[in-house]
Amino acid sequence: MRAPQPEARTSLNAARRQRELAALPGEVVDVLVVGLGATGAGAALDAASRGLSVAAIDAHDLAFGTSRWSSKLIHGGLRYLAAGQVDVAHESAVERGVLMRHTAPHLVRALPFVTPLTPLVPRTRAFATLAAFHAGDALRLAARTPRSVLPGPRRLSAVETLRLAPALRPYGLRGGLLSWDGQLADDARLVTAIARTAAGHGVRVLTRCRAVALTGDGAQVRDEATGREFAVRARSVINATGVWA
């Protein structure tokens, strides 16, 4: 018998959903993930890639909540650095580099930002802002993300600034500051890719299945398409429903 093609192993379609719904009530999975946004899909993939049996459910569709209404900015942790959370800032920079170089280079690209230095921006603030951008670039360096993927910041002349932002008023313009961060082209597509990869690792991915009650050993689940309720037994439960629960 021929092995299933990668598309078949990762496809999330109606026929697969029916098979998963039929099999799940008779199983005890290692991990039940409730919520299939970026966090839930990522947790399901992580658990399955470590050899655990996983089921992941969502009352709606993939990336229904925050994960499809995000800023689409894959930032490198500069705001965490400003708050003194150096470890979190470094982790953000590392994950940004992983997305841009390995897991989703087709979805995450370098996004330039121009900060114009108008007469309203004091020179001290301009200096502090450029220093912050260089601190962010230090995070990029610590995360081992090459400048070919994410360029470093620099000072712009007034001519360069106007070329990049022609709608600016030239009067009094001293130049600008150019910085870079990661931009996600399609947040819902990234979640879908993660969920499909998880399915390829054996995760039972079930959308439109609502957890009506969480228990210590699983959840009571309702199929929103039919109204049928059934119990899902699990050794551990991850609540990744976020603010939309």
GROMACS .gro file of C-alpha atoms in nm:
model
  245
    1MET     CA    1   0.000   0.000   0.000
    2ARG     CA    2   0.129   0.342  -0.094
    3ALA     CA    3   0.204   0.583   0.189
    4PRO     CA    4  -0.031   0.882   0.205
    5GLN     CA    5   0.096   1.197   0.039
    6PRO     CA    6   0.189   1.495   0.262
    7GLU     CA    7  -0.122   1.681   0.144
    8ALA     CA    8  -0.343   1.393   0.256
    9ARG     CA    9  -0.179   1.372   0.599
   10THR     CA   10  -0.227   1.744   0.664
   11SER     CA   11  -0.552   1.814   0.485
   12LEU     CA   12  -0.832   1.941   0.711
   13ASN     CA   13  -1.153   1.854   0.530
   14ALA     CA   14  -1.507   1.736   0.607
   15ALA     CA   15  -1.425   1.367   0.559
   16ARG     CA   16  -1.134   1.385   0.801
   17ARG     CA   17  -1.348   1.574   1.052
   18GLN     CA   18  -1.607   1.296   1.045
   19ARG     CA   19  -1.342   1.031   1.103
   20GLU     CA   20  -1.191   1.224   1.393
   21LEU     CA   21  -1.533   1.281   1.552
   22ALA     CA   22  -1.608   0.909   1.529
   23ALA     CA   23  -1.276   0.802   1.683
   24LEU     CA   24  -1.222   1.062   1.955
   25PRO     CA   25  -1.495   0.963   2.208
   26GLY     CA   26  -1.342   0.618   2.248
   27GLU     CA   27  -0.990   0.743   2.318
   28VAL     CA   28  -0.792   0.888   2.605
   29VAL     CA   29  -0.550   1.147   2.466
   30ASP     CA   30  -0.244   1.277   2.644
   31VAL     CA   31  -0.333   1.640   2.575
   32LEU     CA   32  -0.657   1.817   2.492
   33VAL     CA   33  -0.609   2.172   2.360
   34VAL     CA   34  -0.911   2.401   2.371
   35GLY     CA   35  -0.875   2.689   2.129
   36LEU     CA   36  -0.718   2.686   1.783
   37GLY     CA   37  -0.559   3.026   1.752
   38ALA     CA   38  -0.184   3.067   1.724
   39THR     CA   39  -0.125   2.963   2.085
   40GLY     CA   40  -0.350   2.658   2.075
   41ALA     CA   41  -0.233   2.534   1.736
   42GLY     CA   42   0.128   2.588   1.840
   43ALA     CA   43   0.080   2.402   2.169
   44ALA     CA   44  -0.085   2.112   1.986
   45LEU     CA   45   0.200   2.089   1.736
   46ASP     CA   46   0.463   2.110   2.010
   47ALA     CA   47   0.302   1.832   2.212
   48ALA     CA   48   0.249   1.606   1.911
   49SER     CA   49   0.607   1.657   1.789
   50ARG     CA   50   0.721   1.521   2.127
   51GLY     CA   51   0.528   1.198   2.076
   52LEU     CA   52   0.212   1.281   2.274
   53SER     CA   53  -0.137   1.203   2.151
   54VAL     CA   54  -0.328   1.528   2.106
   55ALA     CA   55  -0.677   1.650   2.026
   56ALA     CA   56  -0.739   2.019   1.955
   57ILE     CA   57  -1.084   2.173   1.937
   58ASP     CA   58  -1.237   2.514   1.873
   59ALA     CA   59  -1.595   2.635   1.894
   60HIS     CA   60  -1.550   2.828   1.570
   61ASP     CA   61  -1.288   2.808   1.297
   62LEU     CA   62  -0.910   2.827   1.295
   63ALA     CA   63  -0.778   3.170   1.400
   64PHE     CA   64  -1.129   3.290   1.484
   65GLY     CA   65  -1.032   3.540   1.753
   66THR     CA   66  -0.719   3.742   1.826
   67SER     CA   67  -0.507   3.545   1.580
   68ARG     CA   68  -0.692   3.689   1.281
   69TRP     CA   69  -0.726   4.040   1.424
   70SER     CA   70  -0.364   4.089   1.521
   71SER     CA   71  -0.144   4.387   1.436
   72LYS     CA   72   0.043   4.151   1.198
   73LEU     CA   73   0.366   4.275   1.355
   74ILE     CA   74   0.621   4.009   1.449
   75HIS     CA   75   0.815   4.236   1.679
   76GLY     CA   76   1.157   4.164   1.820
   77GLY     CA   77   1.083   4.242   2.183
   78LEU     CA   78   1.182   4.609   2.200
   79ARG     CA   79   0.884   4.698   2.419
   80TYR     CA   80   0.979   4.421   2.662
   81LEU     CA   81   1.333   4.553   2.671
   82ALA     CA   82   1.200   4.898   2.761
   83ALA     CA   83   1.015   4.736   3.052
   84GLY     CA   84   1.331   4.561   3.171
   85GLN     CA   85   1.214   4.215   3.064
   86VAL     CA   86   1.538   4.120   2.893
   87ASP     CA   87   1.468   3.745   2.882
   88VAL     CA   88   1.127   3.794   2.721
   89ALA     CA   89   1.273   4.045   2.475
   90HIS     CA   90   1.543   3.798   2.372
   91GLU     CA   91   1.289   3.519   2.332
   92SER     CA   92   1.075   3.742   2.108
   93ALA     CA   93   1.376   3.826   1.890
   94VAL     CA   94   1.470   3.458   1.860
   95GLU     CA   95   1.117   3.357   1.761
   96ARG     CA   96   1.098   3.638   1.506
   97GLY     CA   97   1.418   3.510   1.348
   98VAL     CA   98   1.288   3.153   1.340
   99LEU     CA   99   0.972   3.266   1.161
  100MET     CA  100   1.160   3.480   0.911
  101ARG     CA  101   1.428   3.224   0.829
  102HIS     CA  102   1.283   2.878   0.882
  103THR     CA  103   0.917   2.819   0.959
  104ALA     CA  104   0.738   3.094   0.765
  105PRO     CA  105   0.972   3.295   0.540
  106HIS     CA  106   0.689   3.304   0.284
  107LEU     CA  107   0.465   3.486   0.532
  108VAL     CA  108   0.700   3.704   0.740
  109ARG     CA  109   0.912   3.976   0.584
  110ALA     CA  110   1.115   4.277   0.693
  111LEU     CA  111   0.902   4.589   0.737
  112PRO     CA  112   1.069   4.932   0.733
  113PHE     CA  113   0.961   5.215   0.965
  114VAL     CA  114   1.048   5.579   0.907
  115THR     CA  115   1.044   5.817   1.205
  116PRO     CA  116   1.061   6.174   1.068
  117LEU     CA  117   1.264   6.426   1.265
  118THR     CA  118   1.041   6.731   1.239
  119PRO     CA  119   1.075   7.053   1.440
  120LEU     CA  120   0.836   6.895   1.693
  121VAL     CA  121   1.090   6.622   1.779
  122PRO     CA  122   1.360   6.747   2.020
  123ARG     CA  123   1.714   6.636   1.945
  124THR     CA  124   1.732   6.458   2.281
  125ARG     CA  125   1.427   6.250   2.191
  126ALA     CA  126   1.571   6.172   1.849
  127PHE     CA  127   1.892   6.054   2.012
  128ALA     CA  128   1.702   5.838   2.264
  129THR     CA  129   1.486   5.687   1.988
  130LEU     CA  130   1.788   5.597   1.776
  131ALA     CA  131   1.954   5.444   2.082
  132ALA     CA  132   1.642   5.232   2.138
  133PHE     CA  133   1.651   5.117   1.777
  134HIS     CA  134   2.013   5.014   1.818
  135ALA     CA  135   1.917   4.824   2.134
  136GLY     CA  136   1.661   4.641   1.924
  137ASP     CA  137   1.930   4.568   1.669
  138ALA     CA  138   2.142   4.422   1.949
  139LEU     CA  139   1.852   4.186   2.018
  140ARG     CA  140   1.855   4.088   1.650
  141LEU     CA  141   2.226   4.017   1.675
  142ALA     CA  142   2.182   3.816   1.997
  143ALA     CA  143   1.910   3.614   1.823
  144ARG     CA  144   2.153   3.545   1.534
  145THR     CA  145   1.923   3.690   1.272
  146PRO     CA  146   2.145   3.813   0.985
  147ARG     CA  147   2.109   4.162   0.844
  148SER     CA  148   2.035   4.009   0.507
  149VAL     CA  149   1.703   3.903   0.663
  150LEU     CA  150   1.644   4.203   0.891
  151PRO     CA  151   1.849   4.518   0.820
  152GLY     CA  152   1.978   4.740   1.098
  153PRO     CA  153   1.863   5.093   1.186
  154ARG     CA  154   2.027   5.409   1.059
  155ARG     CA  155   1.993   5.786   1.039
  156LEU     CA  156   1.841   5.928   0.719
  157SER     CA  157   1.907   6.260   0.555
  158ALA     CA  158   1.615   6.492   0.481
  159VAL     CA  159   1.635   6.395   0.111
  160GLU     CA  160   1.618   6.022   0.192
  161THR     CA  161   1.332   6.076   0.435
  162LEU     CA  162   1.127   6.267   0.177
  163ARG     CA  163   1.193   6.001  -0.083
  164LEU     CA  164   1.058   5.732   0.151
  165ALA     CA  165   0.773   5.947   0.286
  166PRO     CA  166   0.692   6.207   0.017
  167ALA     CA  167   0.379   6.330   0.197
  168LEU     CA  168   0.592   6.491   0.471
  169ARG     CA  169   0.632   6.865   0.481
  170PRO     CA  170   0.995   6.947   0.396
  171TYR     CA  171   1.003   7.268   0.602
  172GLY     CA  172   1.222   7.218   0.907
  173LEU     CA  173   1.275   6.847   0.842
  174ARG     CA  174   1.612   6.742   0.983
  175GLY     CA  175   1.600   6.390   0.843
  176GLY     CA  176   1.462   6.069   0.982
  177LEU     CA  177   1.532   5.739   1.153
  178LEU     CA  178   1.494   5.413   0.965
  179SER     CA  179   1.424   5.096   1.164
  180TRP     CA  180   1.302   4.746   1.076
  181ASP     CA  181   1.083   4.477   1.226
  182GLY     CA  182   0.895   4.167   1.112
  183GLN     CA  183   0.562   4.188   0.930
  184LEU     CA  184   0.321   3.896   0.901
  185ALA     CA  185   0.144   3.900   0.566
  186ASP     CA  186  -0.151   3.683   0.676
  187ASP     CA  187  -0.201   3.585   1.040
  188ALA     CA  188  -0.486   3.340   0.976
  189ARG     CA  189  -0.281   3.164   0.709
  190LEU     CA  190   0.003   3.114   0.957
  191VAL     CA  191  -0.235   2.955   1.209
  192THR     CA  192  -0.377   2.733   0.935
  193ALA     CA  193  -0.026   2.621   0.840
  194ILE     CA  194   0.054   2.539   1.204
  195ALA     CA  195  -0.272   2.346   1.245
  196ARG     CA  196  -0.213   2.148   0.927
  197THR     CA  197   0.142   2.067   1.037
  198ALA     CA  198  -0.001   1.951   1.369
  199ALA     CA  199  -0.251   1.732   1.184
  200GLY     CA  200   0.041   1.579   0.994
  201HIS     CA  201   0.187   1.483   1.333
  202GLY     CA  202  -0.136   1.304   1.426
  203VAL     CA  203  -0.327   1.577   1.609
  204ARG     CA  204  -0.704   1.541   1.586
  205VAL     CA  205  -0.792   1.896   1.476
  206LEU     CA  206  -1.163   1.966   1.518
  207THR     CA  207  -1.319   2.303   1.446
  208ARG     CA  208  -1.679   2.392   1.537
  209CYS     CA  209  -1.655   2.172   1.843
  210ARG     CA  210  -1.737   2.367   2.157
  211ALA     CA  211  -1.610   2.274   2.502
  212VAL     CA  212  -1.924   2.324   2.710
  213ALA     CA  213  -1.752   2.209   3.029
  214LEU     CA  214  -1.392   2.142   3.130
  215THR     CA  215  -1.322   1.873   3.387
  216GLY     CA  216  -1.012   1.742   3.556
  217ASP     CA  217  -0.985   1.460   3.302
  218GLY     CA  218  -1.107   1.618   2.980
  219ALA     CA  219  -1.409   1.807   2.853
  220GLN     CA  220  -1.769   1.777   2.751
  221VAL     CA  221  -1.781   1.878   2.386
  222ARG     CA  222  -2.065   1.974   2.154
  223ASP     CA  223  -2.044   1.940   1.776
  224GLU     CA  224  -2.182   2.275   1.663
  225ALA     CA  225  -2.276   2.129   1.324
  226THR     CA  226  -2.508   1.860   1.463
  227GLY     CA  227  -2.567   1.949   1.828
  228ARG     CA  228  -2.437   1.609   1.942
  229GLU     CA  229  -2.248   1.611   2.270
  230PHE     CA  230  -1.975   1.371   2.374
  231ALA     CA  231  -1.697   1.343   2.631
  232VAL     CA  232  -1.329   1.380   2.545
  233ARG     CA  233  -1.099   1.216   2.798
  234ALA     CA  234  -0.749   1.358   2.840
  235ARG     CA  235  -0.462   1.329   3.084
  236SER     CA  236  -0.406   1.705   3.064
  237VAL     CA  237  -0.601   2.001   2.927
  238ILE     CA  238  -0.461   2.325   2.784
  239ASN     CA  239  -0.702   2.620   2.784
  240ALA     CA  240  -0.593   2.838   2.490
  241THR     CA  241  -0.925   3.014   2.437
  242GLY     CA  242  -0.789   3.360   2.518
  243VAL     CA  243  -1.017   3.660   2.564
  244TRP     CA  244  -1.278   3.522   2.323
  245ALA     CA  245  -1.388   3.236   2.548
   0.00000   0.00000   0.00000
